[in-house]
């Protein structure tokens, strides 16, 4: 019975080479439409940033906000691709913060910054790069309006408003007079910029964490919707690929989407990223219970509650750690744990394969015949920590490009999202 169920699930979640090729085609059409300002599920947002030269220098503060763990960093750029982190601290944004109002939210950020500056005895004048990893329409390097929250954030009074102005006001309220906001960036842009500061072959930044997205440098003449002034022939585009909606969905994806806080939005993100993989697996496990396929009744409560199974737990199970050891739940059979592990594998394998297909689509948009070497900067816990995720991505890449996959280098880029904002800030004074 269980084998039959698993087989059915595996078939449903199978993402073949053919699916990948179809997805690449429609992804590229959506990219073109987005660049032209036509209707598209890919926003293709101009970032007002180009790749750095590697000689940018100076001390900067970076605020990296894109999930419930906000990071604040003091960064020293030494030129020649060298970066020193003077200080770094994580602050957790609890549920009460991410669902409150705009002033409570930004005051909290300003308080964290203030605590960080005190701890590191930083009372000098500092330029600040702000990484804000949500879909933002920028009108300059220092202004951007939040289109809509993603990843479960729901702070009132921010959508439709300029997030730089909101943060700046909070800085003023908290008396942080020695700070000057100079740059606003998405985490994918920061990650791309950080890796290309170190390695000029890098031409793509990807996040595979709580959310997912990517950025790449586009020729200015191809961004026909862009009517502003820009001093370079290239501009990095924040694709916002989490919104891509031309992939076949299973009934589990449909239901998850319907029950989510943003139905219809972030379709690809809901199939790929860390915020959702545990939830997809939970929904499948719940069905296994209902079908009487599981032995341990005690588990039922866990699988009844939405989002009670996290991707982190799924990842632990993938590495053969027993997440139920400390839960007080007894009598969980090995068979049930094995089922959960298999389901985790099916769900994460599809995610990795979709991610590779999306990368392949962007690469062949930039370099049709794949003539050049490409370094892809990737950050995020899925890519870094989930057992087998990178391997699944590599396998898909080889299936898509049987003879050229060795030209594609997936390179883990730690803390790139925050450091990148500092590099962008530095590049503003150097061009
Ligand atoms: C956001 C993107 C971000 C990605 C990764 C998505 O939910 O819309 O802006 O880059 O998460 O953090």
XYZ file of C-alpha atoms and ligand atoms in Angstrom:
443
model
C 0.000 0.000 0.000
C 2.685 2.453 1.078
C 4.762 1.612 -1.959
C 1.832 2.303 -4.235
C 1.172 5.632 -2.497
C 4.818 6.652 -2.744
C 4.946 5.723 -6.387
C 1.897 7.849 -7.086
C 3.455 10.820 -5.265
C 6.792 10.351 -7.051
C 5.016 10.366 -10.411
C 3.089 13.499 -9.543
C 6.242 15.331 -8.489
C 8.419 14.072 -11.319
C 10.071 16.971 -13.118
C 11.611 15.510 -16.267
C 14.131 16.868 -18.731
C 11.209 17.530 -21.059
C 9.422 19.539 -18.351
C 12.651 21.474 -17.812
C 12.997 22.313 -21.509
C 9.384 23.457 -21.697
C 9.816 25.521 -18.579
C 12.982 27.144 -19.972
C 11.125 28.216 -23.090
C 8.223 29.815 -21.263
C 10.570 31.302 -18.657
C 12.497 33.092 -21.392
C 9.299 34.392 -22.978
C 8.238 35.732 -19.577
C 11.671 37.330 -19.138
C 11.341 39.122 -22.491
C 7.819 40.256 -21.678
C 8.934 41.523 -18.278
C 11.820 43.487 -19.820
C 9.452 45.070 -22.328
C 6.947 46.045 -19.675
C 4.331 43.614 -20.970
C 2.220 41.375 -18.752
C 4.456 38.731 -17.200
C 4.741 36.646 -14.053
C 8.407 37.723 -13.929
C 8.663 41.315 -12.707
C 12.195 41.845 -14.125
C 12.936 44.810 -11.858
C 15.729 47.271 -12.689
C 18.123 47.469 -9.741
C 20.137 50.617 -10.565
C 23.264 48.564 -9.948
C 25.928 47.156 -12.236
C 28.665 44.681 -11.423
C 31.520 46.112 -9.320
C 35.113 46.521 -10.452
C 36.671 44.895 -7.412
C 38.561 48.036 -6.393
C 35.823 49.555 -4.234
C 37.021 50.497 -0.722
C 35.793 51.829 2.605
C 33.838 51.033 5.770
C 30.110 50.532 5.567
C 27.155 49.366 7.559
C 24.850 46.815 5.935
C 21.338 45.903 7.029
C 20.188 42.623 5.545
C 16.467 42.096 5.934
C 14.732 39.337 4.040
C 13.483 36.766 6.496
C 12.827 36.427 10.194
C 16.573 36.587 10.807
C 17.802 40.085 10.123
C 21.561 40.581 9.941
C 23.491 43.733 10.609
C 27.069 43.880 9.400
C 29.959 46.305 9.609
C 32.041 45.728 6.504
C 35.486 46.909 5.460
C 36.212 46.722 1.735
C 39.918 46.630 1.052
C 39.909 46.595 -2.768
C 41.364 43.803 -4.931
C 38.317 41.727 -4.130
C 39.142 41.628 -0.407
C 36.426 41.937 2.218
C 36.713 42.082 6.005
C 33.706 41.668 8.265
C 34.295 43.901 11.291
C 31.133 42.816 13.042
C 27.992 40.832 12.374
C 24.930 40.136 14.436
C 21.637 38.393 13.814
C 18.389 39.706 15.209
C 15.267 37.624 15.174
C 12.065 39.295 14.023
C 9.346 37.504 15.934
C 5.836 36.920 14.635
C 4.664 39.950 16.605
C 7.057 42.181 14.661
C 6.335 40.891 11.145
C 2.603 41.282 11.500
C 2.465 44.682 13.230
C 2.366 48.167 11.749
C 5.023 49.978 9.771
C 6.266 52.218 12.619
C 6.655 49.335 15.106
C 8.505 47.329 12.462
C 10.957 50.017 11.373
C 11.492 51.239 14.946
C 12.482 47.697 15.828
C 15.044 47.658 13.001
C 16.419 51.022 14.098
C 16.691 49.739 17.696
C 18.662 46.720 16.500
C 20.984 48.975 14.519
C 21.451 51.174 17.557
C 22.288 48.168 19.771
C 24.749 46.898 17.156
C 26.533 50.260 16.916
C 26.835 50.427 20.724
C 28.150 46.891 20.963
C 30.820 47.570 18.367
C 31.521 51.095 19.650
C 30.834 52.534 16.224
C 30.070 56.213 16.705
C 31.606 57.469 13.451
C 29.700 58.654 10.403
C 28.700 55.592 8.334
C 27.095 55.065 4.978
C 24.470 52.347 5.041
C 23.458 49.793 2.433
C 19.976 48.359 2.952
C 19.212 44.909 1.576
C 15.477 44.475 1.543
C 14.583 41.151 -0.041
C 11.048 41.544 -1.218
C 9.646 42.650 -4.572
C 10.399 46.343 -4.722
C 9.997 48.671 -7.704
C 13.003 50.948 -7.580
C 13.088 54.388 -9.144
C 16.698 55.024 -8.117
C 19.403 53.355 -6.063
C 17.879 54.975 -2.999
C 14.149 54.606 -3.416
C 11.841 51.697 -3.894
C 8.215 50.869 -3.310
C 7.240 47.478 -1.911
C 4.846 45.765 -4.317
C 3.665 43.029 -1.965
C 5.034 41.133 1.006
C 6.197 37.538 0.519
C 7.462 34.749 2.825
C 4.728 35.263 5.422
C 5.525 38.920 6.203
C 2.419 41.022 6.732
C 3.476 44.376 8.251
C 0.709 46.893 7.685
C 1.368 50.208 5.951
C 4.439 49.186 3.933
C 3.011 47.847 0.654
C 2.846 50.718 -1.814
C 5.331 52.799 0.197
C 8.998 53.694 -0.167
C 10.922 51.478 2.243
C 13.974 53.754 2.318
C 11.865 56.682 3.497
C 10.254 54.493 6.160
C 13.620 53.293 7.480
C 15.120 56.759 7.325
C 12.239 58.156 9.383
C 12.809 55.453 12.004
C 16.539 56.327 12.106
C 15.542 59.950 12.791
C 13.034 58.951 15.482
C 15.766 56.945 17.190
C 18.387 59.696 16.889
C 20.730 57.758 14.592
C 22.114 60.949 13.103
C 25.497 59.536 12.111
C 23.978 57.079 9.633
C 23.252 57.876 6.015
C 21.288 55.463 3.855
C 22.916 55.366 0.421
C 21.780 52.168 -1.319
C 18.803 49.833 -1.477
C 19.210 46.339 -2.937
C 17.611 42.939 -3.222
C 19.491 39.949 -1.722
C 19.989 38.354 -5.165
C 21.611 41.555 -6.405
C 23.810 41.688 -3.286
C 24.857 38.074 -3.736
C 25.747 38.603 -7.396
C 27.674 41.777 -6.581
C 29.613 40.117 -3.746
C 30.757 37.161 -5.817
C 31.666 39.328 -8.798
C 33.710 41.600 -6.493
C 35.799 38.473 -5.860
C 35.388 36.702 -9.211
C 34.662 38.618 -12.445
C 33.279 35.457 -14.095
C 30.211 35.629 -11.882
C 27.110 36.691 -13.761
C 24.208 35.464 -11.706
C 23.065 35.639 -8.087
C 20.550 33.131 -6.742
C 18.849 32.717 -3.374
C 17.575 29.295 -2.361
C 16.491 29.824 1.229
C 13.233 30.797 2.898
C 12.340 32.423 -0.414
C 13.840 32.040 -3.868
C 14.864 34.470 -6.579
C 17.701 35.445 -8.926
C 19.409 38.422 -10.530
C 21.670 38.815 -13.586
C 23.256 41.648 -15.569
C 21.189 42.694 -18.599
C 22.185 44.892 -21.537
C 20.574 48.270 -21.018
C 19.234 48.345 -24.586
C 17.209 45.172 -23.890
C 15.423 46.699 -20.895
C 13.085 48.582 -23.164
C 10.652 49.439 -20.371
C 13.410 51.417 -18.624
C 13.080 55.094 -19.471
C 15.352 56.575 -16.810
C 18.958 57.768 -16.903
C 21.746 55.256 -16.392
C 25.476 55.609 -16.851
C 26.452 52.070 -17.876
C 25.697 49.642 -20.700
C 24.517 47.014 -18.233
C 22.126 46.988 -15.345
C 21.445 44.134 -12.968
C 17.865 42.896 -13.162
C 16.078 41.427 -10.162
C 14.000 38.740 -11.869
C 11.649 37.972 -8.944
C 11.450 34.433 -10.269
C 9.466 33.251 -7.258
C 6.445 34.637 -9.112
C 6.891 32.427 -12.192
C 3.583 30.680 -12.771
C 3.996 28.495 -15.850
C 4.898 25.191 -14.142
C 2.551 22.257 -13.764
C 1.269 22.041 -10.214
C 0.117 19.045 -8.195
C -3.064 19.085 -6.120
C -0.883 19.680 -3.047
C 0.621 22.825 -4.602
C -2.835 24.069 -5.563
C -4.179 23.602 -2.050
C -1.141 25.130 -0.377
C -1.449 28.153 -2.642
C -5.160 28.504 -1.979
C -4.671 28.403 1.797
C -1.669 30.755 1.782
C -1.623 34.449 2.711
C -0.992 35.343 -0.970
C -3.075 33.017 -3.182
C -2.009 33.061 -6.809
C 1.271 34.802 -5.965
C 4.805 33.373 -5.747
C 3.814 30.097 -7.422
C 7.343 28.927 -8.167
C 8.541 30.024 -4.718
C 5.845 27.817 -3.206
C 7.237 24.789 -5.073
C 10.907 25.499 -4.457
C 11.729 27.472 -1.336
C 12.365 26.626 2.298
C 9.264 28.282 3.630
C 7.089 25.766 1.773
C 8.822 22.402 1.264
C 8.012 21.217 4.800
C 4.411 22.275 4.305
C 4.075 20.361 1.020
C 5.483 17.261 2.736
C 3.116 17.746 5.688
C 0.129 17.808 3.374
C 1.217 14.554 1.765
C 1.809 12.960 5.187
C -1.625 14.074 6.326
C -3.124 12.247 3.397
C -1.075 9.159 4.219
C -2.674 9.239 7.696
C -6.130 9.651 6.305
C -5.530 6.672 4.076
C -4.473 4.672 7.119
C -0.958 4.200 5.826
C 0.821 5.294 8.978
C 1.266 3.371 12.181
C 1.970 6.032 14.801
C -1.269 7.780 15.735
C 0.697 10.221 17.930
C 2.087 11.912 14.863
C -1.341 12.848 13.639
C -1.541 16.092 15.624
C 1.715 17.283 14.127
C 0.547 16.662 10.610
C -2.862 18.230 11.132
C -1.532 21.689 11.882
C -0.473 23.837 8.900
C 3.259 24.636 8.752
C 3.968 22.392 11.753
C 6.581 20.504 9.765
C 9.426 22.806 8.812
C 11.832 22.400 5.926
C 14.625 22.422 8.482
C 13.104 19.337 10.124
C 12.718 17.709 6.734
C 16.354 18.409 6.084
C 17.327 16.817 9.428
C 15.335 13.730 8.528
C 17.107 13.641 5.154
C 20.363 13.442 7.146
C 18.943 10.592 9.283
C 18.466 12.679 12.441
C 15.432 11.740 14.488
C 13.533 14.999 14.979
C 10.993 13.284 17.206
C 13.485 12.311 19.899
C 12.829 15.370 22.054
C 9.191 15.880 21.168
C 7.782 13.667 23.877
C 5.990 11.644 21.221
C 6.701 7.985 21.616
C 6.277 4.924 19.538
C 7.027 6.361 16.158
C 7.867 3.493 13.916
C 10.892 3.372 11.665
C 8.537 2.695 8.830
C 6.749 6.017 9.326
C 10.023 7.905 9.539
C 11.176 6.220 6.356
C 8.002 7.340 4.613
C 8.553 10.906 5.759
C 12.135 10.752 4.531
C 11.079 9.496 1.111
C 8.442 12.181 0.789
C 11.016 14.799 1.753
C 13.279 13.465 -0.961
C 10.580 13.618 -3.609
C 9.584 17.159 -2.715
C 13.137 18.514 -2.416
C 14.277 16.782 -5.600
C 11.585 18.523 -7.609
C 12.540 21.844 -6.007
C 16.217 21.404 -6.916
C 15.381 20.406 -10.487
C 13.073 23.400 -10.988
C 15.795 25.680 -9.592
C 18.322 24.293 -12.082
C 15.911 24.693 -14.980
C 15.359 28.322 -13.989
C 19.120 28.943 -13.806
C 19.550 27.258 -17.191
C 16.855 29.512 -18.675
C 18.622 32.654 -17.461
C 22.033 31.428 -18.627
C 20.836 30.647 -22.137
C 19.058 34.000 -22.241
C 22.458 35.635 -21.635
C 24.575 33.213 -23.649
C 22.425 31.255 -26.089
C 24.962 28.610 -27.080
C 26.567 28.514 -23.662
C 29.942 29.467 -25.091
C 31.293 31.048 -21.910
C 32.046 29.889 -18.384
C 29.487 31.037 -15.809
C 29.853 31.334 -12.067
C 26.516 31.396 -10.256
C 26.647 32.848 -6.758
C 24.163 31.006 -4.565
C 23.186 31.620 -0.981
C 20.501 30.133 1.228
C 20.014 27.248 3.599
C 18.367 24.924 1.080
C 21.373 24.997 -1.184
C 23.880 25.008 1.641
C 22.396 22.563 4.096
C 19.712 20.343 2.619
C 21.252 16.946 2.011
C 21.275 16.054 -1.680
C 19.891 19.404 -2.869
C 23.008 20.563 -4.709
C 23.544 17.070 -6.135
C 19.986 17.063 -7.478
C 20.630 20.457 -9.044
C 23.861 19.191 -10.643
C 22.090 16.133 -12.068
C 19.365 18.268 -13.651
C 21.984 20.636 -15.073
C 23.775 17.687 -16.700
C 20.505 16.435 -18.160
C 19.782 19.855 -19.635
C 23.325 20.450 -20.919
C 24.856 16.996 -21.482
C 28.056 18.433 -23.000
C 28.377 21.822 -21.382
C 27.360 21.459 -17.742
C 31.012 21.740 -16.662
C 30.966 25.378 -17.771
C 28.440 26.155 -15.049
C 29.826 26.597 -11.547
C 27.381 26.815 -8.663
C 29.298 28.681 -5.982
C 28.124 29.079 -2.386
C 28.400 32.761 -1.456
C 27.965 33.325 2.258
C 26.449 36.555 3.559
C 26.562 37.956 0.033
C 23.175 39.567 0.424
C 24.405 41.932 3.137
C 27.994 42.419 2.003
C 26.729 43.238 -1.490
C 24.847 46.261 -0.194
C 28.136 47.592 1.225
C 29.907 47.036 -2.105
C 27.098 48.814 -3.928
C 27.360 51.694 -1.465
C 31.118 51.863 -2.114
C 30.716 51.723 -5.864
C 28.500 54.794 -5.753
C 31.380 56.947 -4.590
C 33.834 55.387 -7.058
C 32.177 55.793 -10.447
C 11.303 37.836 -2.578
C 12.574 38.215 -3.312
C 13.776 37.642 -2.598
C 13.597 36.145 -2.353
C 14.767 35.524 -1.624
C 11.253 36.347 -2.311
O 10.142 36.041 -1.517
O 10.173 38.222 -3.329
O 12.699 39.603 -3.434
O 14.927 37.887 -3.367
O 12.428 35.920 -1.620
O 14.967 36.086 -0.381
